[in-house]
């Protein structure tokens, strides 16, 4: 398993990016400025994440996805652990997500805790209903985990 940063032709990973955020024009809002990391296993791109810098040592995961055949093998956790090592000046890692139980379970298992929510974000910013696990997403929930530079 290897994690590589991708600097150009980021749209080559659109299939994976759309797993994490199903509307392409929303991805376009952060893909250029964001840092894209791809996890490969046996030569296959199995997972990705996109991170932007908020400022003050805060980094935000804008998109994270693991290809379905590779889920529940620790690759999502490996990407988040990689980010914590990759940004030694990180005071906090943020992520905004919908209230899908599986996604929230993932972040809670990795030590993220909710600190803010934006009411009706998915209703107001997406052009169609976003369903995850049979649940329609409404609010954007922000969670954070302390980074290595937090103390
Ligand atoms: C959410 C996602 C990134 C998790 O990646 P993953 O590689 O499958 O997760 P991991 O194997 O690293 O899981 C780490 C821990 O998180 C929890 N977890 C992960 N997926 C879970 C699920 N579907 N249900 C409940 N808990 C889950 C577990 O505690 C797991 O540890 P365990 O397998 O030892 O029990 C992946 O399922 C995914 O890409 N989903 C579709 C896209 C998406 O929803 N992206 C997030 C939008 S912000």
mmCIF file of C-alpha atoms and ligand atoms in Angstrom:
data_model
loop_
_atom_site.group_PDB
_atom_site.id
_atom_site.type_symbol
_atom_site.label_atom_id
_atom_site.label_comp_id
_atom_site.label_asym_id
_atom_site.label_seq_id
_atom_site.Cartn_x
_atom_site.Cartn_y
_atom_site.Cartn_z
ATOM 1 C CA UNK A 1 0.000 0.000 0.000
ATOM 2 C CA UNK A 2 1.380 3.409 -0.971
ATOM 3 C CA UNK A 3 -0.069 6.932 -0.629
ATOM 4 C CA UNK A 4 0.972 9.448 -3.303
ATOM 5 C CA UNK A 5 0.201 13.124 -3.758
ATOM 6 C CA UNK A 6 -1.246 13.942 -7.184
ATOM 7 C CA UNK A 7 -0.277 17.311 -8.638
ATOM 8 C CA UNK A 8 -1.805 17.271 -12.129
ATOM 9 C CA UNK A 9 -4.639 15.640 -14.055
ATOM 10 C CA UNK A 10 -6.562 15.281 -10.791
ATOM 11 C CA UNK A 11 -9.768 14.596 -12.705
ATOM 12 C CA UNK A 12 -8.298 11.200 -13.668
ATOM 13 C CA UNK A 13 -9.575 10.179 -10.217
ATOM 14 C CA UNK A 14 -13.087 11.517 -10.800
ATOM 15 C CA UNK A 15 -14.770 8.146 -10.173
ATOM 16 C CA UNK A 16 -13.313 8.004 -6.678
ATOM 17 C CA UNK A 17 -13.940 11.712 -6.064
ATOM 18 C CA UNK A 18 -17.616 11.281 -7.007
ATOM 19 C CA UNK A 19 -17.931 8.531 -4.389
ATOM 20 C CA UNK A 20 -17.048 11.084 -1.725
ATOM 21 C CA UNK A 21 -19.038 13.974 -3.244
ATOM 22 C CA UNK A 22 -21.509 13.051 -5.946
ATOM 23 C CA UNK A 23 -21.892 16.442 -7.659
ATOM 24 C CA UNK A 24 -18.976 17.351 -9.925
ATOM 25 C CA UNK A 25 -19.403 21.132 -9.781
ATOM 26 C CA UNK A 26 -19.092 20.929 -5.984
ATOM 27 C CA UNK A 27 -15.795 19.010 -6.413
ATOM 28 C CA UNK A 28 -14.604 21.738 -8.804
ATOM 29 C CA UNK A 29 -14.922 24.254 -5.970
ATOM 30 C CA UNK A 30 -12.001 22.702 -4.042
ATOM 31 C CA UNK A 31 -10.065 20.305 -6.289
ATOM 32 C CA UNK A 32 -7.625 22.836 -7.792
ATOM 33 C CA UNK A 33 -6.664 24.495 -4.523
ATOM 34 C CA UNK A 34 -6.824 21.236 -2.534
ATOM 35 C CA UNK A 35 -4.060 18.674 -2.118
ATOM 36 C CA UNK A 36 -5.098 15.302 -3.553
ATOM 37 C CA UNK A 37 -3.712 12.067 -2.097
ATOM 38 C CA UNK A 38 -4.338 8.661 -3.641
ATOM 39 C CA UNK A 39 -3.849 5.335 -1.883
ATOM 40 C CA UNK A 40 -2.752 2.546 -4.199
ATOM 41 C CA UNK A 41 -2.676 -1.138 -3.456
ATOM 42 C CA UNK A 42 -1.207 -3.633 -5.942
ATOM 43 C CA UNK A 43 -1.148 -0.861 -8.567
ATOM 44 C CA UNK A 44 -4.847 0.000 -8.152
ATOM 45 C CA UNK A 45 -6.092 3.382 -6.919
ATOM 46 C CA UNK A 46 -8.309 2.221 -4.038
ATOM 47 C CA UNK A 47 -8.898 5.429 -2.079
ATOM 48 C CA UNK A 48 -8.409 9.183 -2.188
ATOM 49 C CA UNK A 49 -8.742 12.297 -0.104
ATOM 50 C CA UNK A 50 -8.607 16.024 -0.835
ATOM 51 C CA UNK A 51 -7.422 18.458 1.819
ATOM 52 C CA UNK A 52 -7.463 22.261 1.947
ATOM 53 C CA UNK A 53 -5.798 24.640 4.381
ATOM 54 C CA UNK A 54 -8.226 26.686 6.464
ATOM 55 C CA UNK A 55 -5.458 28.714 8.155
ATOM 56 C CA UNK A 56 -3.926 28.801 11.632
ATOM 57 C CA UNK A 57 -2.737 25.214 11.336
ATOM 58 C CA UNK A 58 -6.233 23.938 10.548
ATOM 59 C CA UNK A 59 -6.636 21.545 7.627
ATOM 60 C CA UNK A 60 -9.955 20.375 6.214
ATOM 61 C CA UNK A 61 -10.797 17.096 4.486
ATOM 62 C CA UNK A 62 -13.056 18.149 1.599
ATOM 63 C CA UNK A 63 -13.454 14.679 0.108
ATOM 64 C CA UNK A 64 -12.502 11.158 1.201
ATOM 65 C CA UNK A 65 -13.547 7.913 -0.427
ATOM 66 C CA UNK A 66 -12.559 4.268 -0.544
ATOM 67 C CA UNK A 67 -13.623 2.182 -3.540
ATOM 68 C CA UNK A 68 -16.402 -0.221 -2.387
ATOM 69 C CA UNK A 69 -14.425 -3.482 -2.834
ATOM 70 C CA UNK A 70 -11.696 -2.023 -0.619
ATOM 71 C CA UNK A 71 -13.883 -0.624 2.174
ATOM 72 C CA UNK A 72 -13.534 -1.830 5.786
ATOM 73 C CA UNK A 73 -9.893 -2.776 5.258
ATOM 74 C CA UNK A 74 -8.457 0.176 7.151
ATOM 75 C CA UNK A 75 -7.650 2.308 4.081
ATOM 76 C CA UNK A 76 -9.811 5.253 5.209
ATOM 77 C CA UNK A 77 -8.102 5.167 8.592
ATOM 78 C CA UNK A 78 -4.693 4.888 6.878
ATOM 79 C CA UNK A 79 -5.398 8.044 4.835
ATOM 80 C CA UNK A 80 -6.381 10.065 7.911
ATOM 81 C CA UNK A 81 -3.338 8.807 9.860
ATOM 82 C CA UNK A 82 -1.189 9.746 6.854
ATOM 83 C CA UNK A 83 -2.599 13.311 6.868
ATOM 84 C CA UNK A 84 -1.794 13.746 10.552
ATOM 85 C CA UNK A 85 1.836 12.750 9.833
ATOM 86 C CA UNK A 86 2.014 14.735 6.577
ATOM 87 C CA UNK A 87 1.073 18.055 8.223
ATOM 88 C CA UNK A 88 3.262 18.365 11.361
ATOM 89 C CA UNK A 89 2.003 21.953 11.850
ATOM 90 C CA UNK A 90 -1.610 20.723 11.997
ATOM 91 C CA UNK A 91 -3.469 21.943 15.090
ATOM 92 C CA UNK A 92 -6.779 20.420 13.996
ATOM 93 C CA UNK A 93 -8.164 18.355 11.144
ATOM 94 C CA UNK A 94 -11.732 19.290 10.181
ATOM 95 C CA UNK A 95 -14.252 17.526 8.022
ATOM 96 C CA UNK A 96 -17.756 18.519 6.942
ATOM 97 C CA UNK A 97 -20.139 15.684 6.148
ATOM 98 C CA UNK A 98 -23.773 14.697 5.932
ATOM 99 C CA UNK A 99 -25.506 12.829 8.727
ATOM 100 C CA UNK A 100 -25.095 9.374 7.264
ATOM 101 C CA UNK A 101 -24.731 6.914 10.171
ATOM 102 C CA UNK A 102 -21.936 4.889 8.500
ATOM 103 C CA UNK A 103 -19.881 8.006 7.735
ATOM 104 C CA UNK A 104 -20.363 9.416 11.228
ATOM 105 C CA UNK A 105 -19.391 6.026 12.732
ATOM 106 C CA UNK A 106 -16.192 6.155 10.661
ATOM 107 C CA UNK A 107 -15.224 9.625 11.888
ATOM 108 C CA UNK A 108 -16.178 8.875 15.496
ATOM 109 C CA UNK A 109 -14.046 5.700 15.372
ATOM 110 C CA UNK A 110 -11.120 7.881 14.272
ATOM 111 C CA UNK A 111 -11.535 10.322 17.158
ATOM 112 C CA UNK A 112 -13.423 13.149 15.384
ATOM 113 C CA UNK A 113 -16.061 15.047 17.386
ATOM 114 C CA UNK A 114 -18.839 17.356 16.126
ATOM 115 C CA UNK A 115 -18.350 21.076 16.758
ATOM 116 C CA UNK A 116 -20.598 22.884 14.284
ATOM 117 C CA UNK A 117 -23.412 22.320 11.837
ATOM 118 C CA UNK A 118 -24.703 24.274 8.831
ATOM 119 C CA UNK A 119 -28.439 23.832 8.632
ATOM 120 C CA UNK A 120 -29.880 22.599 5.313
ATOM 121 C CA UNK A 121 -26.508 22.796 3.509
ATOM 122 C CA UNK A 122 -27.262 19.797 1.277
ATOM 123 C CA UNK A 123 -30.769 21.080 0.472
ATOM 124 C CA UNK A 124 -29.469 24.504 -0.541
ATOM 125 C CA UNK A 125 -26.201 23.681 -2.333
ATOM 126 C CA UNK A 126 -26.919 20.514 -4.307
ATOM 127 C CA UNK A 127 -29.206 20.348 -7.321
ATOM 128 C CA UNK A 128 -30.754 17.016 -6.332
ATOM 129 C CA UNK A 129 -31.503 15.127 -3.093
ATOM 130 C CA UNK A 130 -28.410 13.378 -1.724
ATOM 131 C CA UNK A 131 -29.286 9.986 -0.266
ATOM 132 C CA UNK A 132 -26.857 7.922 1.793
ATOM 133 C CA UNK A 133 -27.916 4.616 3.284
ATOM 134 C CA UNK A 134 -31.536 5.523 2.509
ATOM 135 C CA UNK A 135 -31.278 8.793 4.475
ATOM 136 C CA UNK A 136 -31.609 12.187 2.760
ATOM 137 C CA UNK A 137 -28.785 14.480 3.816
ATOM 138 C CA UNK A 138 -29.800 17.924 5.070
ATOM 139 C CA UNK A 139 -27.398 19.581 7.515
ATOM 140 C CA UNK A 140 -23.621 19.696 7.041
ATOM 141 C CA UNK A 141 -22.026 18.436 10.254
ATOM 142 C CA UNK A 142 -18.478 19.594 11.004
ATOM 143 C CA UNK A 143 -16.239 17.323 13.044
ATOM 144 C CA UNK A 144 -12.679 17.847 14.192
ATOM 145 C CA UNK A 145 -9.743 15.912 15.528
ATOM 146 C CA UNK A 146 -6.695 17.402 17.206
ATOM 147 C CA UNK A 147 -3.497 17.502 15.164
ATOM 148 C CA UNK A 148 0.127 16.981 16.255
ATOM 149 C CA UNK A 149 0.643 20.729 16.830
ATOM 150 C CA UNK A 150 -2.443 21.168 19.026
ATOM 151 C CA UNK A 151 -0.628 21.481 22.356
HETATM 152 C C1 LIG B 1 -16.411 6.352 4.928
HETATM 153 C C2 LIG B 1 -15.241 5.620 4.255
HETATM 154 C C3 LIG B 1 -14.232 6.652 3.747
HETATM 155 C C4 LIG B 1 -14.567 4.721 5.315
HETATM 156 O O1 LIG B 1 -13.394 4.118 4.733
HETATM 157 P P1 LIG B 1 -12.975 2.606 5.065
HETATM 158 O O2 LIG B 1 -11.635 2.350 4.518
HETATM 159 O O3 LIG B 1 -14.077 1.697 4.643
HETATM 160 O O4 LIG B 1 -12.937 2.642 6.676
HETATM 161 P P2 LIG B 1 -11.898 1.880 7.622
HETATM 162 O O5 LIG B 1 -11.801 0.451 7.191
HETATM 163 O O6 LIG B 1 -10.631 2.645 7.705
HETATM 164 O O7 LIG B 1 -12.707 1.954 8.988
HETATM 165 C C5 LIG B 1 -12.166 2.455 10.201
HETATM 166 C C6 LIG B 1 -13.238 2.327 11.277
HETATM 167 O O8 LIG B 1 -14.344 3.218 10.976
HETATM 168 C C7 LIG B 1 -15.593 2.568 11.323
HETATM 169 N N1 LIG B 1 -16.367 2.364 10.076
HETATM 170 C C8 LIG B 1 -15.925 2.442 8.808
HETATM 171 N N2 LIG B 1 -16.936 2.212 7.933
HETATM 172 C C9 LIG B 1 -18.027 1.962 8.675
HETATM 173 C C10 LIG B 1 -19.383 1.626 8.360
HETATM 174 N N3 LIG B 1 -19.803 1.514 7.088
HETATM 175 N N4 LIG B 1 -20.248 1.416 9.376
HETATM 176 C C11 LIG B 1 -19.843 1.521 10.666
HETATM 177 N N5 LIG B 1 -18.570 1.833 11.038
HETATM 178 C C12 LIG B 1 -17.677 2.048 10.056
HETATM 179 C C13 LIG B 1 -15.209 1.241 11.975
HETATM 180 O O9 LIG B 1 -15.085 1.461 13.364
HETATM 181 C C14 LIG B 1 -13.874 0.947 11.339
HETATM 182 O O10 LIG B 1 -13.063 0.092 12.111
HETATM 183 P P3 LIG B 1 -13.267 -1.512 11.995
HETATM 184 O O11 LIG B 1 -13.370 -1.857 10.525
HETATM 185 O O12 LIG B 1 -12.031 -2.045 12.658
HETATM 186 O O13 LIG B 1 -14.537 -1.812 12.725
HETATM 187 C C15 LIG B 1 -15.745 4.693 3.111
HETATM 188 O O14 LIG B 1 -16.750 3.847 3.607
HETATM 189 C C16 LIG B 1 -16.294 5.429 1.901
HETATM 190 O O15 LIG B 1 -15.544 5.802 1.009
HETATM 191 N N6 LIG B 1 -17.625 5.639 1.832
HETATM 192 C C17 LIG B 1 -18.243 6.278 0.669
HETATM 193 C C18 LIG B 1 -17.849 7.725 0.525
HETATM 194 C C19 LIG B 1 -18.121 8.548 1.742
HETATM 195 O O16 LIG B 1 -19.152 8.405 2.387
HETATM 196 N N7 LIG B 1 -17.163 9.444 2.070
HETATM 197 C C20 LIG B 1 -17.254 10.325 3.222
HETATM 198 C C21 LIG B 1 -17.946 11.599 2.826
HETATM 199 S S1 LIG B 1 -17.311 12.938 3.801
#
